[in-house]
């Protein structure tokens, strides 16, 4: 069952959703339940995605892209897909039920590792909601804001430099470039 305006495949859907309809992005730590990784989508994630208590969700484990996709519409592909229900917890102050998703199993262990950080992205397109869960990706060595200098000399960082006399002697030798002094 395909609705008008929805993507034809999971990959196309992920690309379409990631292009501009990101509604929420959170970082959580994976917990365990019955010694298996636990996928726990809290109230804020479920409410942002528009999940209602008692509704069925469809979960696809995409090992090629190292991500888990949870959505409220069926997938056209049938491999690595299972269904879960949205449960709820009653809010103590208002008394209203708030949705949450709690599922666990060894099936998630190829993507999720216990006590590791994951990023949860919520995408919406009308009634169609998609939650993409993937390991947190650190890009420590990619510089997106600074261009590295074309200077190939040895970079010098001096700690406890005082007046900086020794650093200036290194720089005067033309073999070093002073980067920082503390």
PDB file of C-alpha atoms in Angstrom:
ATOM      1  CA  UNK A   1       0.000   0.000   0.000  1.00  0.00           C
ATOM      2  CA  UNK A   2       1.673   3.173  -1.198  1.00  0.00           C
ATOM      3  CA  UNK A   3       0.380   6.647  -0.541  1.00  0.00           C
ATOM      4  CA  UNK A   4       0.775   9.509  -2.958  1.00  0.00           C
ATOM      5  CA  UNK A   5       4.007  11.418  -2.329  1.00  0.00           C
ATOM      6  CA  UNK A   6       5.654   8.604  -0.405  1.00  0.00           C
ATOM      7  CA  UNK A   7       8.949   7.082  -1.504  1.00  0.00           C
ATOM      8  CA  UNK A   8       9.003   3.810  -3.443  1.00  0.00           C
ATOM      9  CA  UNK A   9      11.812   2.087  -1.567  1.00  0.00           C
ATOM     10  CA  UNK A  10      13.430   2.255   1.842  1.00  0.00           C
ATOM     11  CA  UNK A  11      16.660   3.773   0.490  1.00  0.00           C
ATOM     12  CA  UNK A  12      14.742   6.358  -1.495  1.00  0.00           C
ATOM     13  CA  UNK A  13      12.609   7.039   1.570  1.00  0.00           C
ATOM     14  CA  UNK A  14      15.611   7.573   3.799  1.00  0.00           C
ATOM     15  CA  UNK A  15      17.195   9.900   1.270  1.00  0.00           C
ATOM     16  CA  UNK A  16      13.945  11.831   0.809  1.00  0.00           C
ATOM     17  CA  UNK A  17      13.318  12.111   4.524  1.00  0.00           C
ATOM     18  CA  UNK A  18      16.872  13.183   5.290  1.00  0.00           C
ATOM     19  CA  UNK A  19      16.764  15.973   2.706  1.00  0.00           C
ATOM     20  CA  UNK A  20      14.695  18.441   4.631  1.00  0.00           C
ATOM     21  CA  UNK A  21      11.974  17.070   6.843  1.00  0.00           C
ATOM     22  CA  UNK A  22      14.053  16.293   9.898  1.00  0.00           C
ATOM     23  CA  UNK A  23      11.866  17.143  12.884  1.00  0.00           C
ATOM     24  CA  UNK A  24      13.920  15.896  15.836  1.00  0.00           C
ATOM     25  CA  UNK A  25      17.414  14.596  16.472  1.00  0.00           C
ATOM     26  CA  UNK A  26      18.442  13.083  19.822  1.00  0.00           C
ATOM     27  CA  UNK A  27      21.408  11.146  21.201  1.00  0.00           C
ATOM     28  CA  UNK A  28      20.825   8.318  23.673  1.00  0.00           C
ATOM     29  CA  UNK A  29      22.786   5.481  25.254  1.00  0.00           C
ATOM     30  CA  UNK A  30      21.708   1.921  24.441  1.00  0.00           C
ATOM     31  CA  UNK A  31      20.548   0.014  27.499  1.00  0.00           C
ATOM     32  CA  UNK A  32      19.973  -3.709  27.836  1.00  0.00           C
ATOM     33  CA  UNK A  33      16.984  -5.844  28.609  1.00  0.00           C
ATOM     34  CA  UNK A  34      17.286  -9.620  29.023  1.00  0.00           C
ATOM     35  CA  UNK A  35      21.005  -9.294  28.091  1.00  0.00           C
ATOM     36  CA  UNK A  36      20.109  -7.949  24.620  1.00  0.00           C
ATOM     37  CA  UNK A  37      20.283  -4.416  23.198  1.00  0.00           C
ATOM     38  CA  UNK A  38      17.151  -2.438  23.924  1.00  0.00           C
ATOM     39  CA  UNK A  39      15.550  -0.028  21.474  1.00  0.00           C
ATOM     40  CA  UNK A  40      13.771   2.462  23.702  1.00  0.00           C
ATOM     41  CA  UNK A  41      11.988   5.349  21.980  1.00  0.00           C
ATOM     42  CA  UNK A  42      10.955   7.789  24.668  1.00  0.00           C
ATOM     43  CA  UNK A  43       7.863   9.994  24.804  1.00  0.00           C
ATOM     44  CA  UNK A  44       9.390  12.974  23.035  1.00  0.00           C
ATOM     45  CA  UNK A  45      10.476  10.848  20.064  1.00  0.00           C
ATOM     46  CA  UNK A  46       7.118   9.055  19.785  1.00  0.00           C
ATOM     47  CA  UNK A  47       5.078  12.219  20.182  1.00  0.00           C
ATOM     48  CA  UNK A  48       7.171  14.058  17.602  1.00  0.00           C
ATOM     49  CA  UNK A  49       6.721  11.167  15.177  1.00  0.00           C
ATOM     50  CA  UNK A  50       2.979  11.152  15.857  1.00  0.00           C
ATOM     51  CA  UNK A  51       2.877   7.571  17.123  1.00  0.00           C
ATOM     52  CA  UNK A  52      -0.324   6.764  19.024  1.00  0.00           C
ATOM     53  CA  UNK A  53      -0.603   4.181  21.840  1.00  0.00           C
ATOM     54  CA  UNK A  54      -1.775   0.834  20.464  1.00  0.00           C
ATOM     55  CA  UNK A  55      -0.696   1.565  16.885  1.00  0.00           C
ATOM     56  CA  UNK A  56       1.429  -0.929  14.956  1.00  0.00           C
ATOM     57  CA  UNK A  57       4.882   0.098  13.784  1.00  0.00           C
ATOM     58  CA  UNK A  58       7.116  -1.622  11.270  1.00  0.00           C
ATOM     59  CA  UNK A  59      10.813  -2.052  12.009  1.00  0.00           C
ATOM     60  CA  UNK A  60      13.455  -2.750   9.382  1.00  0.00           C
ATOM     61  CA  UNK A  61      17.019  -3.667  10.324  1.00  0.00           C
ATOM     62  CA  UNK A  62      19.246  -2.367   7.542  1.00  0.00           C
ATOM     63  CA  UNK A  63      22.661  -3.933   8.090  1.00  0.00           C
ATOM     64  CA  UNK A  64      24.112  -2.460   4.889  1.00  0.00           C
ATOM     65  CA  UNK A  65      23.618   1.119   6.098  1.00  0.00           C
ATOM     66  CA  UNK A  66      24.005   0.181   9.803  1.00  0.00           C
ATOM     67  CA  UNK A  67      20.656   1.588  10.844  1.00  0.00           C
ATOM     68  CA  UNK A  68      17.243   0.632  12.137  1.00  0.00           C
ATOM     69  CA  UNK A  69      14.216   2.249  10.521  1.00  0.00           C
ATOM     70  CA  UNK A  70      10.909   2.405  12.411  1.00  0.00           C
ATOM     71  CA  UNK A  71       7.887   3.740  10.561  1.00  0.00           C
ATOM     72  CA  UNK A  72       4.111   3.769  10.746  1.00  0.00           C
ATOM     73  CA  UNK A  73       3.609   2.494   7.154  1.00  0.00           C
ATOM     74  CA  UNK A  74       4.521  -0.921   5.779  1.00  0.00           C
ATOM     75  CA  UNK A  75       7.712  -1.448   3.802  1.00  0.00           C
ATOM     76  CA  UNK A  76       7.589  -2.744   0.251  1.00  0.00           C
ATOM     77  CA  UNK A  77      10.557  -5.017   0.945  1.00  0.00           C
ATOM     78  CA  UNK A  78       9.861  -7.910   3.290  1.00  0.00           C
ATOM     79  CA  UNK A  79      13.364  -8.880   4.489  1.00  0.00           C
ATOM     80  CA  UNK A  80      14.490  -8.075   8.056  1.00  0.00           C
ATOM     81  CA  UNK A  81      11.127  -6.523   8.937  1.00  0.00           C
ATOM     82  CA  UNK A  82       9.045  -7.111  12.045  1.00  0.00           C
ATOM     83  CA  UNK A  83       6.170  -5.309  13.745  1.00  0.00           C
ATOM     84  CA  UNK A  84       5.987  -3.763  17.211  1.00  0.00           C
ATOM     85  CA  UNK A  85       3.183  -1.965  19.012  1.00  0.00           C
ATOM     86  CA  UNK A  86       3.311   1.433  20.600  1.00  0.00           C
ATOM     87  CA  UNK A  87       2.744   1.143  24.330  1.00  0.00           C
ATOM     88  CA  UNK A  88       2.069   3.975  26.734  1.00  0.00           C
ATOM     89  CA  UNK A  89       2.747   5.250  30.183  1.00  0.00           C
ATOM     90  CA  UNK A  90       0.337   7.455  32.119  1.00  0.00           C
ATOM     91  CA  UNK A  91       1.615  10.926  32.911  1.00  0.00           C
ATOM     92  CA  UNK A  92       1.446  11.489  36.679  1.00  0.00           C
ATOM     93  CA  UNK A  93       0.426  15.132  36.399  1.00  0.00           C
ATOM     94  CA  UNK A  94      -2.084  15.168  33.537  1.00  0.00           C
ATOM     95  CA  UNK A  95      -3.193  11.529  33.681  1.00  0.00           C
ATOM     96  CA  UNK A  96      -2.964  11.280  29.886  1.00  0.00           C
ATOM     97  CA  UNK A  97      -1.243   8.289  28.271  1.00  0.00           C
ATOM     98  CA  UNK A  98       2.064   9.144  26.575  1.00  0.00           C
ATOM     99  CA  UNK A  99       3.369   6.843  23.819  1.00  0.00           C
ATOM    100  CA  UNK A 100       6.640   4.918  23.996  1.00  0.00           C
ATOM    101  CA  UNK A 101       8.268   2.047  22.150  1.00  0.00           C
ATOM    102  CA  UNK A 102      10.237  -0.572  24.069  1.00  0.00           C
ATOM    103  CA  UNK A 103      11.633  -3.524  22.150  1.00  0.00           C
ATOM    104  CA  UNK A 104      14.738  -5.631  22.542  1.00  0.00           C
ATOM    105  CA  UNK A 105      16.362  -8.684  21.083  1.00  0.00           C
ATOM    106  CA  UNK A 106      19.447 -10.213  19.564  1.00  0.00           C
ATOM    107  CA  UNK A 107      18.194  -9.036  16.166  1.00  0.00           C
ATOM    108  CA  UNK A 108      19.377  -5.506  17.077  1.00  0.00           C
ATOM    109  CA  UNK A 109      22.880  -6.575  18.115  1.00  0.00           C
ATOM    110  CA  UNK A 110      24.280  -6.162  14.593  1.00  0.00           C
ATOM    111  CA  UNK A 111      23.496  -2.420  14.795  1.00  0.00           C
ATOM    112  CA  UNK A 112      23.242  -1.517  18.490  1.00  0.00           C
ATOM    113  CA  UNK A 113      25.856  -2.139  21.172  1.00  0.00           C
ATOM    114  CA  UNK A 114      24.966  -1.953  24.853  1.00  0.00           C
ATOM    115  CA  UNK A 115      26.238   1.232  26.548  1.00  0.00           C
ATOM    116  CA  UNK A 116      27.164   2.828  23.194  1.00  0.00           C
ATOM    117  CA  UNK A 117      25.722   6.120  21.965  1.00  0.00           C
ATOM    118  CA  UNK A 118      23.125   6.173  19.187  1.00  0.00           C
ATOM    119  CA  UNK A 119      21.502   8.996  17.284  1.00  0.00           C
ATOM    120  CA  UNK A 120      17.758   9.003  16.743  1.00  0.00           C
ATOM    121  CA  UNK A 121      16.377  11.052  13.849  1.00  0.00           C
ATOM    122  CA  UNK A 122      12.642  11.666  13.410  1.00  0.00           C
ATOM    123  CA  UNK A 123      11.336  12.508   9.927  1.00  0.00           C
ATOM    124  CA  UNK A 124       7.754  13.457   9.033  1.00  0.00           C
ATOM    125  CA  UNK A 125       5.882  13.841   5.791  1.00  0.00           C
ATOM    126  CA  UNK A 126       2.197  14.385   6.528  1.00  0.00           C
ATOM    127  CA  UNK A 127       0.849  11.237   8.189  1.00  0.00           C
ATOM    128  CA  UNK A 128       3.986   9.295   7.264  1.00  0.00           C
ATOM    129  CA  UNK A 129       6.531   9.155  10.107  1.00  0.00           C
ATOM    130  CA  UNK A 130       9.926   7.538  10.152  1.00  0.00           C
ATOM    131  CA  UNK A 131      12.449   7.139  12.961  1.00  0.00           C
ATOM    132  CA  UNK A 132      16.011   6.278  11.930  1.00  0.00           C
ATOM    133  CA  UNK A 133      18.278   4.855  14.645  1.00  0.00           C
ATOM    134  CA  UNK A 134      21.998   4.510  13.942  1.00  0.00           C
ATOM    135  CA  UNK A 135      25.227   4.422  15.917  1.00  0.00           C
ATOM    136  CA  UNK A 136      26.547   7.877  16.708  1.00  0.00           C
ATOM    137  CA  UNK A 137      29.116   8.842  14.114  1.00  0.00           C
ATOM    138  CA  UNK A 138      32.042  10.867  15.327  1.00  0.00           C
ATOM    139  CA  UNK A 139      33.934  12.808  12.702  1.00  0.00           C
ATOM    140  CA  UNK A 140      36.988  13.817  14.670  1.00  0.00           C
ATOM    141  CA  UNK A 141      39.448  14.047  11.816  1.00  0.00           C
ATOM    142  CA  UNK A 142      37.278  15.697   9.195  1.00  0.00           C
ATOM    143  CA  UNK A 143      37.703  19.446   9.135  1.00  0.00           C
ATOM    144  CA  UNK A 144      34.629  21.069   7.674  1.00  0.00           C
ATOM    145  CA  UNK A 145      35.253  24.606   8.875  1.00  0.00           C
ATOM    146  CA  UNK A 146      39.006  25.110   8.575  1.00  0.00           C
ATOM    147  CA  UNK A 147      41.200  24.575   5.572  1.00  0.00           C
ATOM    148  CA  UNK A 148      44.554  23.045   6.484  1.00  0.00           C
ATOM    149  CA  UNK A 149      47.457  25.324   5.626  1.00  0.00           C
ATOM    150  CA  UNK A 150      49.607  24.434   2.647  1.00  0.00           C
ATOM    151  CA  UNK A 151      52.623  24.829   4.933  1.00  0.00           C
ATOM    152  CA  UNK A 152      54.299  21.423   5.377  1.00  0.00           C
ATOM    153  CA  UNK A 153      56.663  22.430   8.152  1.00  0.00           C
ATOM    154  CA  UNK A 154      56.535  20.771  11.565  1.00  0.00           C
ATOM    155  CA  UNK A 155      53.750  22.251  13.674  1.00  0.00           C
ATOM    156  CA  UNK A 156      54.805  23.456  17.101  1.00  0.00           C
ATOM    157  CA  UNK A 157      52.617  23.531  20.201  1.00  0.00           C
ATOM    158  CA  UNK A 158      54.343  24.755  23.330  1.00  0.00           C
ATOM    159  CA  UNK A 159      52.916  24.152  26.785  1.00  0.00           C
ATOM    160  CA  UNK A 160      54.077  26.336  29.680  1.00  0.00           C
ATOM    161  CA  UNK A 161      55.754  28.571  27.139  1.00  0.00           C
ATOM    162  CA  UNK A 162      56.363  31.491  29.488  1.00  0.00           C
ATOM    163  CA  UNK A 163      57.629  34.415  27.397  1.00  0.00           C
ATOM    164  CA  UNK A 164      57.786  32.226  24.287  1.00  0.00           C
ATOM    165  CA  UNK A 165      61.496  32.604  23.728  1.00  0.00           C
ATOM    166  CA  UNK A 166      62.085  28.921  22.907  1.00  0.00           C
ATOM    167  CA  UNK A 167      59.099  28.875  20.548  1.00  0.00           C
ATOM    168  CA  UNK A 168      60.423  31.944  18.740  1.00  0.00           C
ATOM    169  CA  UNK A 169      63.825  30.265  18.310  1.00  0.00           C
ATOM    170  CA  UNK A 170      62.159  27.232  16.703  1.00  0.00           C
ATOM    171  CA  UNK A 171      60.100  29.455  14.401  1.00  0.00           C
ATOM    172  CA  UNK A 172      63.207  31.491  13.467  1.00  0.00           C
ATOM    173  CA  UNK A 173      64.902  28.307  12.263  1.00  0.00           C
ATOM    174  CA  UNK A 174      62.175  28.111   9.532  1.00  0.00           C
ATOM    175  CA  UNK A 175      61.653  24.373  10.165  1.00  0.00           C
ATOM    176  CA  UNK A 176      58.662  24.894  12.495  1.00  0.00           C
ATOM    177  CA  UNK A 177      55.330  26.676  12.408  1.00  0.00           C
ATOM    178  CA  UNK A 178      53.933  27.847  15.743  1.00  0.00           C
ATOM    179  CA  UNK A 179      50.355  26.691  16.098  1.00  0.00           C
ATOM    180  CA  UNK A 180      49.574  27.404  19.738  1.00  0.00           C
ATOM    181  CA  UNK A 181      51.251  28.431  22.968  1.00  0.00           C
ATOM    182  CA  UNK A 182      49.851  27.817  26.432  1.00  0.00           C
TER     183      UNK A 182
END
